[in-house]
């Protein structure tokens, strides 16, 4: 028969075991940065990928009635695997490009929206989308970890990791003109560290050639998905604005990737 002393001791042991059961999962994911880096390491692009990528672009130059606007849209098919990345352009897209090139040859002021959009579909632009783990890892290398907090993202439990981006992310040549610089990176991750989304913001002001003041802003929002063991960017929206020397330029680019 259990002694009166044994019962309280066993009850205390049971309570401690129950508490440990709840605490252990939290402790396992207490370090969001380590979880994120671990996820990026295991989500290297190995699974072959077939996808369609579409880009929509918009640019505004100047202000008021004198402002000029240009928008464009283009889509391509791509494959990425052991043989490298292959891009496929439809006949319809190539015909549009040819027509715009011919129009520009006759009139340098001709609108070329397709050619403008195609600037966003080069390999250097697409690679970070189809191999997102490597691209995000490079961003983390440039940033300094700031904080972590539990949040909700699209109705799901998540952790938000905050980083600061130093002015050293710019080249030496660009930095010499910068007076004020502020850069931040936010990454939302799931329970196992898999990235759900990220947001980068950069704001810089400075002066060039003594008398020319300028301001630069850039925002980049990315939404991630899994394709096998590959992390991809399903949607990326970039906004930027430049103002200086009496001119102002605004750009917006939206890229969407659909696997399958």
PDB file of C-alpha atoms in Angstrom:
ATOM      1  CA  UNK A   1       0.000   0.000   0.000  1.00  0.00           C
ATOM      2  CA  UNK A   2       1.314   3.439  -0.897  1.00  0.00           C
ATOM      3  CA  UNK A   3       2.401   5.486   2.093  1.00  0.00           C
ATOM      4  CA  UNK A   4       0.929   8.926   2.774  1.00  0.00           C
ATOM      5  CA  UNK A   5       4.339  10.408   2.035  1.00  0.00           C
ATOM      6  CA  UNK A   6       4.669   8.541  -1.267  1.00  0.00           C
ATOM      7  CA  UNK A   7       1.454   9.900  -2.725  1.00  0.00           C
ATOM      8  CA  UNK A   8       2.469  13.620  -2.556  1.00  0.00           C
ATOM      9  CA  UNK A   9       5.887  12.776  -3.978  1.00  0.00           C
ATOM     10  CA  UNK A  10       4.424  10.887  -6.923  1.00  0.00           C
ATOM     11  CA  UNK A  11       1.914  13.682  -7.510  1.00  0.00           C
ATOM     12  CA  UNK A  12       4.724  16.211  -7.597  1.00  0.00           C
ATOM     13  CA  UNK A  13       6.676  14.047 -10.049  1.00  0.00           C
ATOM     14  CA  UNK A  14       3.582  13.753 -12.268  1.00  0.00           C
ATOM     15  CA  UNK A  15       3.065  17.514 -12.253  1.00  0.00           C
ATOM     16  CA  UNK A  16       6.729  18.076 -13.155  1.00  0.00           C
ATOM     17  CA  UNK A  17       6.516  15.585 -16.022  1.00  0.00           C
ATOM     18  CA  UNK A  18       3.350  17.238 -17.318  1.00  0.00           C
ATOM     19  CA  UNK A  19       4.966  20.679 -17.190  1.00  0.00           C
ATOM     20  CA  UNK A  20       8.024  19.359 -19.004  1.00  0.00           C
ATOM     21  CA  UNK A  21       5.796  17.971 -21.756  1.00  0.00           C
ATOM     22  CA  UNK A  22       4.440  21.463 -22.421  1.00  0.00           C
ATOM     23  CA  UNK A  23       7.736  23.281 -22.009  1.00  0.00           C
ATOM     24  CA  UNK A  24       9.817  20.987 -24.232  1.00  0.00           C
ATOM     25  CA  UNK A  25       8.187  21.963 -27.549  1.00  0.00           C
ATOM     26  CA  UNK A  26       8.567  25.651 -26.671  1.00  0.00           C
ATOM     27  CA  UNK A  27      12.195  25.217 -25.741  1.00  0.00           C
ATOM     28  CA  UNK A  28      12.861  23.308 -28.954  1.00  0.00           C
ATOM     29  CA  UNK A  29      11.719  26.346 -30.967  1.00  0.00           C
ATOM     30  CA  UNK A  30      12.915  29.092 -28.639  1.00  0.00           C
ATOM     31  CA  UNK A  31      15.693  30.129 -31.046  1.00  0.00           C
ATOM     32  CA  UNK A  32      13.886  31.247 -34.179  1.00  0.00           C
ATOM     33  CA  UNK A  33      17.064  32.307 -35.965  1.00  0.00           C
ATOM     34  CA  UNK A  34      18.597  28.841 -35.547  1.00  0.00           C
ATOM     35  CA  UNK A  35      15.343  27.253 -36.747  1.00  0.00           C
ATOM     36  CA  UNK A  36      15.272  29.530 -39.797  1.00  0.00           C
ATOM     37  CA  UNK A  37      18.882  28.764 -40.718  1.00  0.00           C
ATOM     38  CA  UNK A  38      18.229  25.060 -40.271  1.00  0.00           C
ATOM     39  CA  UNK A  39      15.224  25.244 -42.577  1.00  0.00           C
ATOM     40  CA  UNK A  40      17.175  27.135 -45.233  1.00  0.00           C
ATOM     41  CA  UNK A  41      19.921  24.505 -45.081  1.00  0.00           C
ATOM     42  CA  UNK A  42      17.501  21.620 -45.718  1.00  0.00           C
ATOM     43  CA  UNK A  43      15.427  23.452 -48.350  1.00  0.00           C
ATOM     44  CA  UNK A  44      18.195  23.756 -50.925  1.00  0.00           C
ATOM     45  CA  UNK A  45      16.847  23.400 -54.459  1.00  0.00           C
ATOM     46  CA  UNK A  46      17.015  19.687 -55.313  1.00  0.00           C
ATOM     47  CA  UNK A  47      13.511  18.884 -56.556  1.00  0.00           C
ATOM     48  CA  UNK A  48      13.180  19.610 -60.314  1.00  0.00           C
ATOM     49  CA  UNK A  49      10.852  22.507 -60.901  1.00  0.00           C
ATOM     50  CA  UNK A  50       8.548  23.418 -63.772  1.00  0.00           C
ATOM     51  CA  UNK A  51       6.710  26.697 -63.436  1.00  0.00           C
ATOM     52  CA  UNK A  52       5.175  29.692 -65.120  1.00  0.00           C
ATOM     53  CA  UNK A  53       6.370  33.098 -64.038  1.00  0.00           C
ATOM     54  CA  UNK A  54       4.511  36.307 -64.764  1.00  0.00           C
ATOM     55  CA  UNK A  55       5.665  39.846 -64.168  1.00  0.00           C
ATOM     56  CA  UNK A  56       3.710  43.092 -64.131  1.00  0.00           C
ATOM     57  CA  UNK A  57       5.629  46.359 -64.167  1.00  0.00           C
ATOM     58  CA  UNK A  58       4.738  49.995 -63.699  1.00  0.00           C
ATOM     59  CA  UNK A  59       6.907  53.113 -63.828  1.00  0.00           C
ATOM     60  CA  UNK A  60       6.132  56.799 -63.348  1.00  0.00           C
ATOM     61  CA  UNK A  61       8.684  59.456 -64.231  1.00  0.00           C
ATOM     62  CA  UNK A  62       8.140  63.066 -63.207  1.00  0.00           C
ATOM     63  CA  UNK A  63       5.250  64.673 -61.377  1.00  0.00           C
ATOM     64  CA  UNK A  64       2.003  66.380 -62.224  1.00  0.00           C
ATOM     65  CA  UNK A  65       0.805  66.802 -65.803  1.00  0.00           C
ATOM     66  CA  UNK A  66       4.316  66.337 -67.168  1.00  0.00           C
ATOM     67  CA  UNK A  67       4.652  62.858 -65.642  1.00  0.00           C
ATOM     68  CA  UNK A  68       5.065  59.857 -67.935  1.00  0.00           C
ATOM     69  CA  UNK A  69       3.779  56.400 -67.088  1.00  0.00           C
ATOM     70  CA  UNK A  70       4.773  53.040 -68.519  1.00  0.00           C
ATOM     71  CA  UNK A  71       3.344  49.641 -67.661  1.00  0.00           C
ATOM     72  CA  UNK A  72       3.941  46.193 -69.066  1.00  0.00           C
ATOM     73  CA  UNK A  73       3.263  42.516 -68.604  1.00  0.00           C
ATOM     74  CA  UNK A  74       5.007  39.339 -69.697  1.00  0.00           C
ATOM     75  CA  UNK A  75       5.055  35.639 -68.805  1.00  0.00           C
ATOM     76  CA  UNK A  76       7.484  32.823 -69.483  1.00  0.00           C
ATOM     77  CA  UNK A  77       7.761  29.094 -68.743  1.00  0.00           C
ATOM     78  CA  UNK A  78      10.816  27.829 -66.906  1.00  0.00           C
ATOM     79  CA  UNK A  79      12.425  24.604 -65.778  1.00  0.00           C
ATOM     80  CA  UNK A  80      15.110  24.255 -63.137  1.00  0.00           C
ATOM     81  CA  UNK A  81      16.903  21.002 -62.402  1.00  0.00           C
ATOM     82  CA  UNK A  82      20.170  19.113 -62.619  1.00  0.00           C
ATOM     83  CA  UNK A  83      20.818  20.439 -66.138  1.00  0.00           C
ATOM     84  CA  UNK A  84      20.396  24.053 -65.044  1.00  0.00           C
ATOM     85  CA  UNK A  85      17.628  26.563 -65.616  1.00  0.00           C
ATOM     86  CA  UNK A  86      15.820  26.799 -68.946  1.00  0.00           C
ATOM     87  CA  UNK A  87      13.546  29.640 -69.999  1.00  0.00           C
ATOM     88  CA  UNK A  88      10.897  29.348 -72.716  1.00  0.00           C
ATOM     89  CA  UNK A  89       9.374  32.338 -74.497  1.00  0.00           C
ATOM     90  CA  UNK A  90       6.096  31.903 -76.352  1.00  0.00           C
ATOM     91  CA  UNK A  91       5.747  32.870 -80.016  1.00  0.00           C
ATOM     92  CA  UNK A  92       3.214  35.508 -79.042  1.00  0.00           C
ATOM     93  CA  UNK A  93       5.659  37.085 -76.584  1.00  0.00           C
ATOM     94  CA  UNK A  94       8.493  37.076 -79.110  1.00  0.00           C
ATOM     95  CA  UNK A  95       6.219  38.713 -81.703  1.00  0.00           C
ATOM     96  CA  UNK A  96       5.341  41.482 -79.268  1.00  0.00           C
ATOM     97  CA  UNK A  97       9.002  42.076 -78.520  1.00  0.00           C
ATOM     98  CA  UNK A  98       9.865  42.229 -82.237  1.00  0.00           C
ATOM     99  CA  UNK A  99       7.058  44.703 -82.913  1.00  0.00           C
ATOM    100  CA  UNK A 100       8.153  46.984 -80.091  1.00  0.00           C
ATOM    101  CA  UNK A 101      11.789  46.883 -81.209  1.00  0.00           C
ATOM    102  CA  UNK A 102      10.749  47.859 -84.729  1.00  0.00           C
ATOM    103  CA  UNK A 103       8.589  50.680 -83.380  1.00  0.00           C
ATOM    104  CA  UNK A 104      11.447  51.969 -81.215  1.00  0.00           C
ATOM    105  CA  UNK A 105      13.818  51.903 -84.196  1.00  0.00           C
ATOM    106  CA  UNK A 106      11.475  54.250 -86.064  1.00  0.00           C
ATOM    107  CA  UNK A 107      10.521  56.388 -83.076  1.00  0.00           C
ATOM    108  CA  UNK A 108      12.746  56.612 -79.974  1.00  0.00           C
ATOM    109  CA  UNK A 109       9.701  57.809 -78.001  1.00  0.00           C
ATOM    110  CA  UNK A 110       7.608  54.734 -78.847  1.00  0.00           C
ATOM    111  CA  UNK A 111       6.119  52.803 -75.937  1.00  0.00           C
ATOM    112  CA  UNK A 112       7.759  49.429 -75.332  1.00  0.00           C
ATOM    113  CA  UNK A 113       5.888  47.886 -72.366  1.00  0.00           C
ATOM    114  CA  UNK A 114       6.797  44.276 -73.162  1.00  0.00           C
ATOM    115  CA  UNK A 115      10.508  45.028 -73.463  1.00  0.00           C
ATOM    116  CA  UNK A 116      10.290  46.948 -70.208  1.00  0.00           C
ATOM    117  CA  UNK A 117       8.651  44.002 -68.444  1.00  0.00           C
ATOM    118  CA  UNK A 118      11.202  41.552 -69.861  1.00  0.00           C
ATOM    119  CA  UNK A 119      13.952  43.318 -67.928  1.00  0.00           C
ATOM    120  CA  UNK A 120      12.512  41.615 -64.853  1.00  0.00           C
ATOM    121  CA  UNK A 121      12.686  38.113 -66.347  1.00  0.00           C
ATOM    122  CA  UNK A 122      16.421  37.637 -66.722  1.00  0.00           C
ATOM    123  CA  UNK A 123      18.243  34.735 -64.987  1.00  0.00           C
ATOM    124  CA  UNK A 124      19.649  37.066 -62.310  1.00  0.00           C
ATOM    125  CA  UNK A 125      16.093  38.077 -61.392  1.00  0.00           C
ATOM    126  CA  UNK A 126      14.576  34.591 -61.565  1.00  0.00           C
ATOM    127  CA  UNK A 127      17.228  32.605 -59.726  1.00  0.00           C
ATOM    128  CA  UNK A 128      16.359  34.006 -56.262  1.00  0.00           C
ATOM    129  CA  UNK A 129      12.710  33.096 -56.859  1.00  0.00           C
ATOM    130  CA  UNK A 130      13.220  29.459 -57.852  1.00  0.00           C
ATOM    131  CA  UNK A 131      16.013  28.934 -55.289  1.00  0.00           C
ATOM    132  CA  UNK A 132      14.675  31.111 -52.496  1.00  0.00           C
ATOM    133  CA  UNK A 133      16.583  29.440 -49.642  1.00  0.00           C
ATOM    134  CA  UNK A 134      19.936  30.597 -51.013  1.00  0.00           C
ATOM    135  CA  UNK A 135      18.653  34.106 -51.683  1.00  0.00           C
ATOM    136  CA  UNK A 136      17.175  34.540 -48.199  1.00  0.00           C
ATOM    137  CA  UNK A 137      20.318  33.105 -46.593  1.00  0.00           C
ATOM    138  CA  UNK A 138      22.380  35.791 -48.336  1.00  0.00           C
ATOM    139  CA  UNK A 139      20.073  38.473 -46.948  1.00  0.00           C
ATOM    140  CA  UNK A 140      20.523  37.088 -43.434  1.00  0.00           C
ATOM    141  CA  UNK A 141      24.301  37.236 -43.792  1.00  0.00           C
ATOM    142  CA  UNK A 142      24.090  40.982 -44.400  1.00  0.00           C
ATOM    143  CA  UNK A 143      21.664  41.663 -41.549  1.00  0.00           C
ATOM    144  CA  UNK A 144      22.045  41.845 -37.771  1.00  0.00           C
ATOM    145  CA  UNK A 145      19.486  39.917 -35.729  1.00  0.00           C
ATOM    146  CA  UNK A 146      17.360  42.207 -33.568  1.00  0.00           C
ATOM    147  CA  UNK A 147      14.377  40.407 -32.038  1.00  0.00           C
ATOM    148  CA  UNK A 148      11.840  37.574 -32.209  1.00  0.00           C
ATOM    149  CA  UNK A 149       8.176  37.525 -31.251  1.00  0.00           C
ATOM    150  CA  UNK A 150       5.172  35.226 -31.573  1.00  0.00           C
ATOM    151  CA  UNK A 151       2.579  36.511 -34.069  1.00  0.00           C
ATOM    152  CA  UNK A 152      -0.189  35.355 -36.373  1.00  0.00           C
ATOM    153  CA  UNK A 153       0.381  35.313 -40.130  1.00  0.00           C
ATOM    154  CA  UNK A 154      -2.634  34.706 -42.385  1.00  0.00           C
ATOM    155  CA  UNK A 155      -4.440  33.135 -39.443  1.00  0.00           C
ATOM    156  CA  UNK A 156      -1.574  30.757 -38.607  1.00  0.00           C
ATOM    157  CA  UNK A 157       0.765  30.790 -35.630  1.00  0.00           C
ATOM    158  CA  UNK A 158       4.145  32.190 -36.634  1.00  0.00           C
ATOM    159  CA  UNK A 159       7.279  33.837 -35.339  1.00  0.00           C
ATOM    160  CA  UNK A 160       8.452  37.186 -36.644  1.00  0.00           C
ATOM    161  CA  UNK A 161      12.218  37.670 -36.770  1.00  0.00           C
ATOM    162  CA  UNK A 162      13.498  41.235 -37.116  1.00  0.00           C
ATOM    163  CA  UNK A 163      16.876  42.279 -38.517  1.00  0.00           C
ATOM    164  CA  UNK A 164      18.618  45.576 -39.200  1.00  0.00           C
ATOM    165  CA  UNK A 165      20.431  46.075 -42.492  1.00  0.00           C
ATOM    166  CA  UNK A 166      23.558  48.234 -42.153  1.00  0.00           C
ATOM    167  CA  UNK A 167      24.710  50.822 -44.676  1.00  0.00           C
ATOM    168  CA  UNK A 168      27.557  48.440 -45.531  1.00  0.00           C
ATOM    169  CA  UNK A 169      25.068  46.563 -47.711  1.00  0.00           C
ATOM    170  CA  UNK A 170      25.784  49.347 -50.225  1.00  0.00           C
ATOM    171  CA  UNK A 171      28.990  49.602 -52.228  1.00  0.00           C
ATOM    172  CA  UNK A 172      31.802  51.884 -51.093  1.00  0.00           C
ATOM    173  CA  UNK A 173      31.069  54.193 -54.015  1.00  0.00           C
ATOM    174  CA  UNK A 174      27.399  54.562 -53.073  1.00  0.00           C
ATOM    175  CA  UNK A 175      28.055  54.944 -49.347  1.00  0.00           C
ATOM    176  CA  UNK A 176      30.135  58.079 -49.746  1.00  0.00           C
ATOM    177  CA  UNK A 177      27.009  59.968 -50.857  1.00  0.00           C
ATOM    178  CA  UNK A 178      24.747  58.658 -48.048  1.00  0.00           C
ATOM    179  CA  UNK A 179      23.922  60.884 -45.089  1.00  0.00           C
ATOM    180  CA  UNK A 180      21.144  58.871 -43.418  1.00  0.00           C
ATOM    181  CA  UNK A 181      20.389  55.187 -43.937  1.00  0.00           C
ATOM    182  CA  UNK A 182      17.794  52.881 -42.422  1.00  0.00           C
ATOM    183  CA  UNK A 183      17.337  49.265 -43.486  1.00  0.00           C
ATOM    184  CA  UNK A 184      15.182  46.536 -41.960  1.00  0.00           C
ATOM    185  CA  UNK A 185      14.310  42.927 -42.750  1.00  0.00           C
ATOM    186  CA  UNK A 186      11.374  40.994 -41.269  1.00  0.00           C
ATOM    187  CA  UNK A 187      10.953  37.240 -41.740  1.00  0.00           C
ATOM    188  CA  UNK A 188       7.897  35.217 -40.685  1.00  0.00           C
ATOM    189  CA  UNK A 189       8.558  31.530 -39.998  1.00  0.00           C
ATOM    190  CA  UNK A 190       6.499  28.483 -39.044  1.00  0.00           C
ATOM    191  CA  UNK A 191       6.993  26.088 -36.125  1.00  0.00           C
ATOM    192  CA  UNK A 192       9.826  24.232 -37.897  1.00  0.00           C
ATOM    193  CA  UNK A 193      11.555  27.408 -39.108  1.00  0.00           C
ATOM    194  CA  UNK A 194      10.233  27.269 -42.690  1.00  0.00           C
ATOM    195  CA  UNK A 195       9.913  30.824 -44.078  1.00  0.00           C
ATOM    196  CA  UNK A 196       6.368  31.980 -44.740  1.00  0.00           C
ATOM    197  CA  UNK A 197       7.045  35.555 -45.865  1.00  0.00           C
ATOM    198  CA  UNK A 198       9.589  38.357 -45.652  1.00  0.00           C
ATOM    199  CA  UNK A 199       9.627  42.130 -45.908  1.00  0.00           C
ATOM    200  CA  UNK A 200      12.632  44.349 -46.628  1.00  0.00           C
ATOM    201  CA  UNK A 201      12.595  48.137 -46.346  1.00  0.00           C
ATOM    202  CA  UNK A 202      15.406  50.573 -47.151  1.00  0.00           C
ATOM    203  CA  UNK A 203      15.345  54.354 -46.863  1.00  0.00           C
ATOM    204  CA  UNK A 204      18.359  56.514 -47.651  1.00  0.00           C
ATOM    205  CA  UNK A 205      19.026  60.221 -48.101  1.00  0.00           C
ATOM    206  CA  UNK A 206      22.195  61.985 -49.143  1.00  0.00           C
ATOM    207  CA  UNK A 207      23.907  64.500 -51.322  1.00  0.00           C
ATOM    208  CA  UNK A 208      25.903  64.115 -54.523  1.00  0.00           C
ATOM    209  CA  UNK A 209      28.130  66.651 -56.252  1.00  0.00           C
ATOM    210  CA  UNK A 210      27.738  69.049 -53.288  1.00  0.00           C
ATOM    211  CA  UNK A 211      24.444  70.614 -54.382  1.00  0.00           C
ATOM    212  CA  UNK A 212      22.265  67.661 -55.460  1.00  0.00           C
ATOM    213  CA  UNK A 213      20.189  66.171 -52.639  1.00  0.00           C
ATOM    214  CA  UNK A 214      18.439  62.844 -53.160  1.00  0.00           C
ATOM    215  CA  UNK A 215      16.144  60.365 -51.434  1.00  0.00           C
ATOM    216  CA  UNK A 216      15.768  56.660 -52.137  1.00  0.00           C
ATOM    217  CA  UNK A 217      13.148  54.195 -50.864  1.00  0.00           C
ATOM    218  CA  UNK A 218      12.791  50.503 -51.558  1.00  0.00           C
ATOM    219  CA  UNK A 219      10.233  47.967 -50.312  1.00  0.00           C
ATOM    220  CA  UNK A 220      10.207  44.269 -51.093  1.00  0.00           C
ATOM    221  CA  UNK A 221       7.509  41.825 -49.976  1.00  0.00           C
ATOM    222  CA  UNK A 222       7.914  38.083 -50.611  1.00  0.00           C
ATOM    223  CA  UNK A 223       5.610  35.121 -49.978  1.00  0.00           C
ATOM    224  CA  UNK A 224       7.185  31.653 -49.904  1.00  0.00           C
ATOM    225  CA  UNK A 225       5.966  28.157 -50.782  1.00  0.00           C
ATOM    226  CA  UNK A 226       7.437  24.660 -50.810  1.00  0.00           C
ATOM    227  CA  UNK A 227       7.917  22.619 -53.972  1.00  0.00           C
ATOM    228  CA  UNK A 228       9.210  19.327 -52.624  1.00  0.00           C
ATOM    229  CA  UNK A 229      12.425  20.116 -50.771  1.00  0.00           C
ATOM    230  CA  UNK A 230      12.731  23.419 -52.635  1.00  0.00           C
ATOM    231  CA  UNK A 231      11.741  26.796 -51.227  1.00  0.00           C
ATOM    232  CA  UNK A 232      10.347  29.146 -53.882  1.00  0.00           C
ATOM    233  CA  UNK A 233       8.980  32.681 -53.914  1.00  0.00           C
ATOM    234  CA  UNK A 234       5.345  32.401 -54.979  1.00  0.00           C
ATOM    235  CA  UNK A 235       4.823  36.157 -55.060  1.00  0.00           C
ATOM    236  CA  UNK A 236       7.201  39.086 -54.866  1.00  0.00           C
ATOM    237  CA  UNK A 237       6.235  42.740 -54.932  1.00  0.00           C
ATOM    238  CA  UNK A 238       8.894  45.432 -55.176  1.00  0.00           C
ATOM    239  CA  UNK A 239       8.403  49.172 -54.888  1.00  0.00           C
ATOM    240  CA  UNK A 240      11.056  51.847 -55.212  1.00  0.00           C
ATOM    241  CA  UNK A 241      11.217  55.608 -55.560  1.00  0.00           C
ATOM    242  CA  UNK A 242      14.039  58.011 -56.341  1.00  0.00           C
ATOM    243  CA  UNK A 243      13.892  61.768 -55.965  1.00  0.00           C
ATOM    244  CA  UNK A 244      16.673  64.261 -56.722  1.00  0.00           C
ATOM    245  CA  UNK A 245      17.787  67.042 -59.032  1.00  0.00           C
ATOM    246  CA  UNK A 246      14.177  68.010 -59.650  1.00  0.00           C
ATOM    247  CA  UNK A 247      13.203  64.551 -60.916  1.00  0.00           C
ATOM    248  CA  UNK A 248      11.182  61.772 -59.335  1.00  0.00           C
ATOM    249  CA  UNK A 249      10.849  58.158 -60.450  1.00  0.00           C
ATOM    250  CA  UNK A 250       8.588  55.474 -59.001  1.00  0.00           C
ATOM    251  CA  UNK A 251       8.660  51.780 -59.891  1.00  0.00           C
ATOM    252  CA  UNK A 252       6.475  48.827 -58.952  1.00  0.00           C
ATOM    253  CA  UNK A 253       7.050  45.215 -59.994  1.00  0.00           C
ATOM    254  CA  UNK A 254       4.931  42.184 -59.127  1.00  0.00           C
ATOM    255  CA  UNK A 255       6.175  38.685 -59.944  1.00  0.00           C
ATOM    256  CA  UNK A 256       4.108  35.555 -59.429  1.00  0.00           C
ATOM    257  CA  UNK A 257       5.373  31.997 -59.782  1.00  0.00           C
ATOM    258  CA  UNK A 258       3.030  29.060 -60.305  1.00  0.00           C
ATOM    259  CA  UNK A 259       4.586  25.604 -60.114  1.00  0.00           C
ATOM    260  CA  UNK A 260       3.291  22.673 -62.132  1.00  0.00           C
TER     261      UNK A 260
END
